[in-house]
Coordinates of C-alpha atoms in Angstrom, one line a residue:
M13 CA 40.4 -6.5 34.6
I14 CA 41.3 -4.2 31.7
D15 CA 38.5 -2.8 29.6
N16 CA 39.2 -2.1 26.0
S17 CA 37.6 1.3 26.4
V18 CA 40.6 2.3 28.5
F19 CA 42.9 1.8 25.5
G20 CA 40.8 3.5 22.8
P21 CA 41.9 7.1 23.7
D22 CA 45.5 6.0 24.0
F23 CA 45.5 4.4 20.6
G24 CA 43.7 7.3 19.0
T25 CA 46.2 9.8 20.4
L26 CA 49.4 7.8 19.6
L27 CA 48.3 6.3 16.3
N28 CA 46.8 9.3 14.6
G29 CA 48.1 8.7 11.1
N30 CA 46.7 6.7 8.2
G31 CA 47.4 3.5 6.5
T32 CA 48.1 -0.1 7.7
L33 CA 49.7 -0.7 11.1
G34 CA 52.1 -3.6 11.5
V35 CA 51.8 -5.7 14.7
A36 CA 54.6 -8.0 15.8
V37 CA 53.1 -11.0 17.6
S38 CA 55.3 -13.6 19.3
G39 CA 52.3 -15.6 20.6
G40 CA 53.0 -14.6 24.2
G41 CA 50.4 -12.9 26.4
D42 CA 51.5 -9.3 25.9
S43 CA 51.6 -9.4 22.1
V44 CA 48.3 -11.4 21.8
A45 CA 46.6 -8.9 24.0
L46 CA 48.0 -6.0 21.9
L47 CA 46.7 -7.7 18.7
Y48 CA 43.2 -8.1 20.1
L49 CA 43.1 -4.6 21.6
L50 CA 44.1 -3.0 18.3
A51 CA 41.6 -5.2 16.5
E52 CA 38.8 -4.2 18.9
W53 CA 39.8 -0.5 18.5
G54 CA 39.3 -1.1 14.8
R55 CA 40.3 2.3 13.3
R56 CA 43.2 1.1 11.2
P57 CA 43.9 -1.9 8.9
L58 CA 46.4 -4.3 10.7
H59 CA 49.1 -6.6 9.3
V60 CA 50.3 -9.3 11.7
F61 CA 54.0 -10.3 11.6
H62 CA 55.6 -13.3 13.4
V63 CA 59.2 -14.3 13.5
N64 CA 60.0 -18.0 14.0
H65 CA 63.5 -18.1 15.5
G66 CA 63.8 -21.8 15.1
I67 CA 65.4 -22.1 18.6
H68 CA 62.7 -23.9 20.6
P69 CA 61.3 -27.3 19.5
D70 CA 57.7 -25.9 19.6
S71 CA 58.5 -22.7 17.6
G72 CA 56.6 -24.0 14.6
Q73 CA 53.5 -24.5 16.8
W74 CA 53.9 -21.0 18.2
A75 CA 54.0 -19.6 14.6
H76 CA 50.8 -21.6 13.8
S77 CA 49.0 -20.2 16.9
V78 CA 49.7 -16.6 15.8
A79 CA 48.5 -17.4 12.3
V80 CA 45.3 -18.7 13.8
H81 CA 44.8 -15.5 15.8
A82 CA 45.3 -13.4 12.7
D83 CA 42.9 -15.6 10.7
R84 CA 40.2 -15.4 13.4
L85 CA 40.4 -11.6 13.2
G86 CA 40.5 -11.6 9.4
L87 CA 43.9 -9.9 9.3
A88 CA 46.8 -10.2 6.9
F89 CA 49.6 -12.4 8.3
T90 CA 53.2 -12.8 7.3
G91 CA 55.3 -15.5 8.9
L92 CA 59.1 -14.9 9.0
A93 CA 61.9 -17.3 9.9
W94 CA 65.4 -16.8 11.2
T95 CA 67.4 -19.4 9.2
G96 CA 71.0 -20.4 9.1
D97 CA 73.5 -21.2 11.8
K98 CA 72.8 -19.9 15.4
P99 CA 75.7 -18.6 17.6
A100 CA 76.8 -20.8 20.5
T101 CA 77.0 -17.7 22.7
G102 CA 74.9 -14.5 22.8
L103 CA 72.0 -16.3 21.3
S104 CA 69.4 -14.0 22.8
A105 CA 71.0 -10.8 21.5
A106 CA 71.6 -12.4 18.0
A107 CA 67.9 -13.5 17.9
R108 CA 66.8 -9.9 18.8
T109 CA 69.0 -8.5 16.0
A110 CA 67.7 -11.0 13.5
R111 CA 64.1 -10.4 14.6
H112 CA 64.3 -6.7 14.1
A113 CA 66.0 -7.0 10.7
L114 CA 63.3 -9.5 9.5
L115 CA 60.5 -7.4 10.8
A116 CA 61.9 -4.2 9.3
D117 CA 62.4 -5.7 5.9
A118 CA 58.9 -7.2 5.8
A119 CA 57.3 -4.0 7.0
R120 CA 59.1 -1.9 4.3
A121 CA 58.1 -4.5 1.7
A122 CA 54.5 -4.2 2.7
G123 CA 54.6 -0.4 2.7
I124 CA 54.1 -0.2 6.5
R125 CA 55.8 2.6 8.4
V126 CA 54.7 1.9 11.9
L127 CA 55.2 -1.5 13.7
C128 CA 53.5 -1.9 17.0
L129 CA 55.2 -3.9 19.8
A130 CA 53.8 -5.1 23.1
H131 CA 56.2 -3.9 25.7
T132 CA 54.6 -3.1 29.1
A133 CA 55.4 -1.2 32.3
D134 CA 56.9 -4.4 33.5
D135 CA 59.5 -4.4 30.8
I136 CA 60.6 -0.9 31.9
A137 CA 61.0 -2.0 35.5
E138 CA 62.9 -5.1 34.4
A139 CA 65.3 -3.1 32.3
A140 CA 66.0 -0.8 35.3
Y141 CA 66.6 -3.8 37.5
M142 CA 69.1 -5.2 34.9
R143 CA 70.9 -1.9 34.7
D144 CA 71.3 -1.9 38.5
L145 CA 73.1 -5.2 38.1
G146 CA 75.5 -3.8 35.5
S147 CA 73.7 -4.4 32.2
N148 CA 73.7 -1.6 29.6
V149 CA 70.2 -2.5 28.3
G150 CA 68.1 0.5 27.4
S151 CA 64.6 1.3 28.5
P152 CA 61.8 0.8 26.0
Q153 CA 60.3 4.0 24.7
T154 CA 56.8 4.7 23.3
W155 CA 58.3 5.7 19.9
S156 CA 61.6 4.8 18.4
P157 CA 63.1 4.1 15.0
S158 CA 63.7 0.5 14.1
P159 CA 67.0 -0.6 15.6
A160 CA 67.8 -2.6 12.5
W161 CA 70.0 -0.6 10.1
P162 CA 69.9 -0.2 7.2
Q163 CA 66.9 -2.5 7.0
G164 CA 64.9 -0.3 9.3
R165 CA 65.2 3.0 7.4
G166 CA 61.9 4.7 7.5
V167 CA 60.3 2.2 9.9
F168 CA 59.2 3.2 13.4
L169 CA 58.3 1.2 16.4
C170 CA 55.3 2.1 18.6
R171 CA 54.8 0.6 22.1
P172 CA 51.4 1.7 23.1
L173 CA 51.1 -0.5 26.3
L174 CA 54.0 0.9 28.3
G175 CA 51.5 2.4 30.8
H176 CA 49.9 -0.9 31.5
S177 CA 50.9 -4.1 33.4
R178 CA 51.5 -7.6 32.2
A179 CA 49.0 -8.9 34.7
G180 CA 46.3 -6.5 33.5
L181 CA 46.8 -7.7 29.9
R182 CA 46.4 -11.3 31.0
D183 CA 43.2 -10.4 32.8
F184 CA 42.0 -8.9 29.5
L185 CA 42.8 -12.2 27.7
R186 CA 41.2 -14.4 30.3
A187 CA 38.0 -12.4 30.2
R188 CA 37.8 -13.2 26.4
N189 CA 38.8 -16.8 26.8
L190 CA 41.9 -16.2 24.6
T191 CA 45.0 -18.3 24.9
W192 CA 48.7 -17.5 24.7
I193 CA 52.1 -19.1 24.9
D194 CA 54.4 -18.9 27.9
D195 CA 58.0 -19.1 26.6
P196 CA 60.1 -21.3 28.8
A197 CA 63.0 -18.9 28.3
N198 CA 61.2 -16.5 30.6
D199 CA 62.0 -18.9 33.5
N200 CA 65.6 -19.7 32.6
P201 CA 67.7 -18.8 35.7
L202 CA 70.7 -18.2 33.4
S203 CA 69.0 -15.3 31.8
L204 CA 69.4 -11.9 33.5
R205 CA 66.1 -10.8 32.1
A206 CA 64.3 -13.9 33.4
R207 CA 65.9 -13.3 36.9
A208 CA 64.7 -9.7 36.8
R209 CA 61.2 -10.8 35.9
Q210 CA 61.2 -13.3 38.8
A211 CA 62.6 -10.7 41.3
L212 CA 60.0 -8.2 40.4
A213 CA 57.0 -10.6 40.2
G214 CA 54.0 -9.3 42.1
Q215 CA 55.3 -5.7 42.3
A216 CA 53.3 -2.9 40.7
P217 CA 55.5 -1.4 37.9
E218 CA 56.2 2.4 38.0
P219 CA 54.8 4.7 35.3
A220 CA 56.9 5.1 32.2
R221 CA 59.4 8.0 32.1
Q222 CA 59.5 10.5 29.3
G223 CA 63.0 9.2 28.3
K224 CA 66.2 10.9 27.1
R225 CA 64.9 12.5 23.9
V226 CA 64.2 16.2 23.6
M227 CA 61.5 18.1 21.8
R228 CA 61.9 18.6 18.1
A229 CA 62.1 22.4 18.4
E230 CA 65.0 22.0 20.8
V231 CA 66.9 19.7 18.5
E232 CA 66.3 22.1 15.5
G233 CA 67.6 24.9 17.7
L234 CA 70.8 23.0 18.4
L235 CA 71.5 22.2 14.8
H236 CA 73.9 24.6 13.1
D237 CA 73.6 24.2 9.3
P238 CA 73.6 27.4 7.4
E239 CA 75.2 25.9 4.3
G240 CA 73.0 22.8 4.2
W241 CA 75.9 20.3 4.6
A242 CA 73.8 18.2 7.0
A243 CA 72.2 16.9 3.8
L244 CA 75.6 15.3 3.0
G245 CA 76.1 13.8 6.4
L246 CA 77.8 16.6 8.5
L247 CA 76.0 17.3 11.8
R248 CA 76.9 20.4 13.7
F249 CA 75.5 21.8 17.0
D250 CA 75.8 25.0 18.9
A251 CA 78.1 24.0 21.8
E252 CA 76.7 26.4 24.3
A253 CA 73.1 25.2 23.7
F254 CA 74.3 21.6 23.8
R255 CA 75.9 22.2 27.3
R256 CA 72.6 23.6 28.6
L257 CA 70.8 20.3 28.0
P258 CA 70.3 17.9 30.9
R259 CA 73.3 15.6 31.0
E260 CA 71.4 12.4 30.1
A261 CA 69.7 14.1 27.1
A262 CA 73.0 15.5 25.9
L263 CA 74.7 12.1 26.1
H264 CA 71.9 10.5 24.2
L265 CA 72.0 13.2 21.5
L266 CA 75.8 12.9 21.2
V267 CA 75.9 9.2 20.7
T268 CA 72.9 9.3 18.4
A269 CA 74.7 11.9 16.2
A270 CA 77.8 9.7 16.2
V271 CA 76.0 6.5 15.1
C272 CA 74.0 8.3 12.4
A273 CA 77.0 10.2 11.0
G274 CA 79.1 7.0 11.3
G275 CA 76.5 4.8 9.6
G276 CA 76.5 2.3 12.4
D277 CA 73.8 0.2 13.8
R278 CA 74.0 0.4 17.6
L279 CA 74.4 3.1 20.3
P280 CA 77.6 3.0 22.2
R281 CA 77.2 3.1 26.0
G282 CA 79.4 3.1 29.1
P283 CA 82.5 4.9 30.2
S284 CA 83.8 5.9 26.8
V285 CA 80.7 8.1 26.2
E286 CA 81.0 9.7 29.6
R287 CA 84.7 10.4 29.0
L288 CA 84.0 11.9 25.6
Y289 CA 81.3 14.2 27.0
G290 CA 83.8 15.5 29.7
A291 CA 86.7 15.8 27.3
M292 CA 85.2 17.8 24.4
S293 CA 86.8 21.2 24.1
D294 CA 88.0 23.5 21.3
G295 CA 90.5 21.8 19.0
Q296 CA 90.3 18.3 20.3
A297 CA 89.1 15.5 18.0
H298 CA 87.6 12.3 19.3
T299 CA 86.2 9.1 17.6
L300 CA 83.1 7.3 18.5
A301 CA 81.0 4.7 16.6
G302 CA 82.7 5.4 13.2
A303 CA 82.4 9.2 13.6
R304 CA 84.8 12.0 14.4
I305 CA 83.7 14.6 16.9
R306 CA 85.4 18.0 17.2
Q307 CA 84.4 21.2 19.0
T308 CA 85.8 24.3 17.5
R309 CA 84.8 28.0 17.7
G310 CA 81.7 27.2 19.7
I311 CA 80.4 24.5 17.2
I312 CA 80.4 20.7 17.7
H313 CA 81.1 18.9 14.5
V314 CA 80.1 15.2 14.0
F315 CA 81.1 13.6 10.8
R316 CA 82.2 10.3 9.2
E317 CA 85.7 9.0 10.0
A318 CA 86.9 8.6 6.5
G319 CA 89.7 6.2 7.5
D320 CA 87.1 3.8 8.9
I321 CA 85.1 3.4 5.6
G322 CA 87.5 0.7 4.5
R323 CA 85.9 -1.7 7.0
H324 CA 83.3 -2.4 4.4
G325 CA 85.9 -4.0 2.1
P326 CA 86.5 -3.3 -1.6
P327 CA 83.8 -1.6 -3.8
R328 CA 80.8 -3.8 -4.5
Q329 CA 77.3 -3.6 -5.8
E330 CA 74.9 -2.3 -3.1
A331 CA 71.8 -0.2 -2.7
V332 CA 72.8 1.3 0.7
W333 CA 76.4 2.4 1.1
D334 CA 78.3 2.9 4.4
G335 CA 75.0 2.9 6.3
R336 CA 74.5 6.5 5.2
F337 CA 73.5 6.7 1.5
E338 CA 70.7 4.9 -0.3
F339 CA 70.7 4.6 -4.1
D340 CA 67.7 4.3 -6.5
Q341 CA 69.5 1.3 -8.1
T342 CA 72.2 -1.2 -7.3
V343 CA 75.6 0.4 -8.1
V344 CA 79.3 -0.1 -7.3
V345 CA 80.4 2.5 -4.9
T346 CA 83.6 3.7 -3.3
A347 CA 84.5 6.6 -1.1
T348 CA 85.8 9.9 -2.6
G349 CA 88.8 9.6 -0.3
H350 CA 90.1 6.4 -2.0
D351 CA 90.9 7.6 -5.5
R352 CA 89.6 10.8 -7.1
S353 CA 92.1 10.7 -10.1
R354 CA 89.3 9.7 -12.5
L355 CA 86.6 12.0 -11.1
D356 CA 85.5 14.5 -13.7
E357 CA 86.1 18.3 -13.2
V358 CA 82.5 19.0 -12.2
G359 CA 82.9 16.5 -9.3
N360 CA 86.2 17.8 -8.3
A361 CA 85.0 21.4 -8.4
F362 CA 82.1 20.4 -6.2
L363 CA 84.4 18.7 -3.6
R364 CA 86.5 21.9 -3.4
T365 CA 83.4 23.8 -2.2
L366 CA 83.0 21.4 0.8
P367 CA 84.6 21.5 4.2
A368 CA 87.5 19.1 4.7
Q369 CA 85.3 16.9 7.0
L370 CA 83.2 15.8 4.0
R371 CA 85.6 15.6 1.0
A372 CA 86.8 12.1 1.6
S373 CA 83.6 10.4 2.8
L374 CA 81.1 10.9 0.0
P375 CA 80.0 8.1 -2.3
M376 CA 81.6 7.9 -5.7
V377 CA 79.9 5.5 -8.2
T378 CA 82.2 3.6 -10.6
G379 CA 81.3 2.4 -14.0
A380 CA 81.7 4.4 -17.2
G381 CA 83.7 6.8 -15.1
P382 CA 83.7 7.7 -11.4
H383 CA 81.1 10.3 -10.5
L384 CA 79.6 11.7 -7.3
A385 CA 76.2 10.3 -6.5
V386 CA 75.1 13.3 -4.4
P387 CA 73.2 16.5 -5.3
L388 CA 75.9 18.9 -6.6
Y389 CA 75.1 21.8 -4.4
G390 CA 77.1 24.9 -5.3
V391 CA 78.2 23.8 -8.8
S392 CA 76.8 26.0 -11.5
G393 CA 74.3 24.1 -13.8
Q394 CA 74.6 20.8 -11.8
K395 CA 71.6 20.1 -9.6
H396 CA 71.8 16.4 -9.5
N397 CA 73.8 13.5 -10.9
E398 CA 72.1 12.5 -14.2
T399 CA 72.7 8.7 -13.7
V400 CA 72.1 7.9 -10.1
T401 CA 69.8 9.4 -7.5
T402 CA 70.8 9.1 -3.8
T403 CA 69.3 9.8 -0.4
C404 CA 71.5 10.6 2.6
W405 CA 69.9 9.2 5.7
V406 CA 72.2 10.8 8.3
L407 CA 70.0 13.9 9.1
P408 CA 66.6 12.2 8.9
R409 CA 67.8 9.3 10.9
F410 CA 69.3 11.6 13.5
R411 CA 66.0 13.6 13.8
A412 CA 64.0 10.4 14.2
S413 CA 66.3 9.1 16.9
A414 CA 67.0 12.3 18.8
C415 CA 63.6 14.0 18.9
R416 CA 60.8 13.1 21.3
V417 CA 57.8 11.8 19.4
S418 CA 54.3 12.2 21.0
C419 CA 52.2 10.7 18.2
E420 CA 52.4 9.3 14.7
T421 CA 52.0 12.6 12.9
D422 CA 55.2 13.8 14.7
L423 CA 57.3 11.3 12.7

């Protein structure tokens, strides 16, 4: 049986920040155990979130059961629902995408930065089993940014139970006469994850690995940014230092940089990434996840593929543009590479100070007249656009995704 005292030091080390913690609770044994363990730990306010996917006939009852647990503990509860049409194929992946987007939006709305999830050592073992059968599923990490983008900007996921088993958590629940729900999907033989769970049943899971991320100091040592252009979305790395990284860590860093610079929402995996890693050399340009990657003069450049920006369609009102820039108000935005004929002289002068990789991929707000919605570095007397304030998420998102995080205060 698991004693809560075993978890206290783990929680205190990992969750050493302040403010309310979010807890995602499905109603299953793992998440119900996490909820009660955190409540018994008792050092932080908790806010319980539940997503009703509307797939199973009993999903409404499951949502009610989570609300009852939250009420019993005197905790805030937010019920969320995945509404609309459901896909005929890929339902599980679509549900996961919708779930993370709903949770991220709700957490941000509640001012919550850290959302706790109940993955266990069994989930790590099952993911490894699935990869052995050809799946590209990743292994859960103790800390990671929300995979929902751009909804998850600034939201981090913490999985504090990766060192513990599913069986141990159920012992904890039984000792307290607590109930949970067993999702029938976990026994569906058509599901690879369910087959992995069945194949590994009864086996003791192995301890969690450190993962592919590297220490923050190492990442900062790799970054080459003397002019500060990373603040506009251009990531550059020292090629020699990059090649000294373990291959797995280097691959993860490369695809993370591409997704962040490209404004995408999922990490590419598979042979294309392996080929890119092997093919990078001086002068050759490659594309990956909406980004261009080029190594020249000992520096690896990763930047937005300007020709790909058109996939978003014509200019429209939005608060987050191209997955890279967030505005303090809803504005109509287009790329500087589309039409700069009406851009004022200050804006054009600023663009001339930038490397070619950036000139066509910055946000240009339309309205009274096109103007750049970025800090005007290097232009005399112009420190910021007077109308619109913007945040470029490329560099902070890259740091959050690439760096190894040991505790909440590392975020």
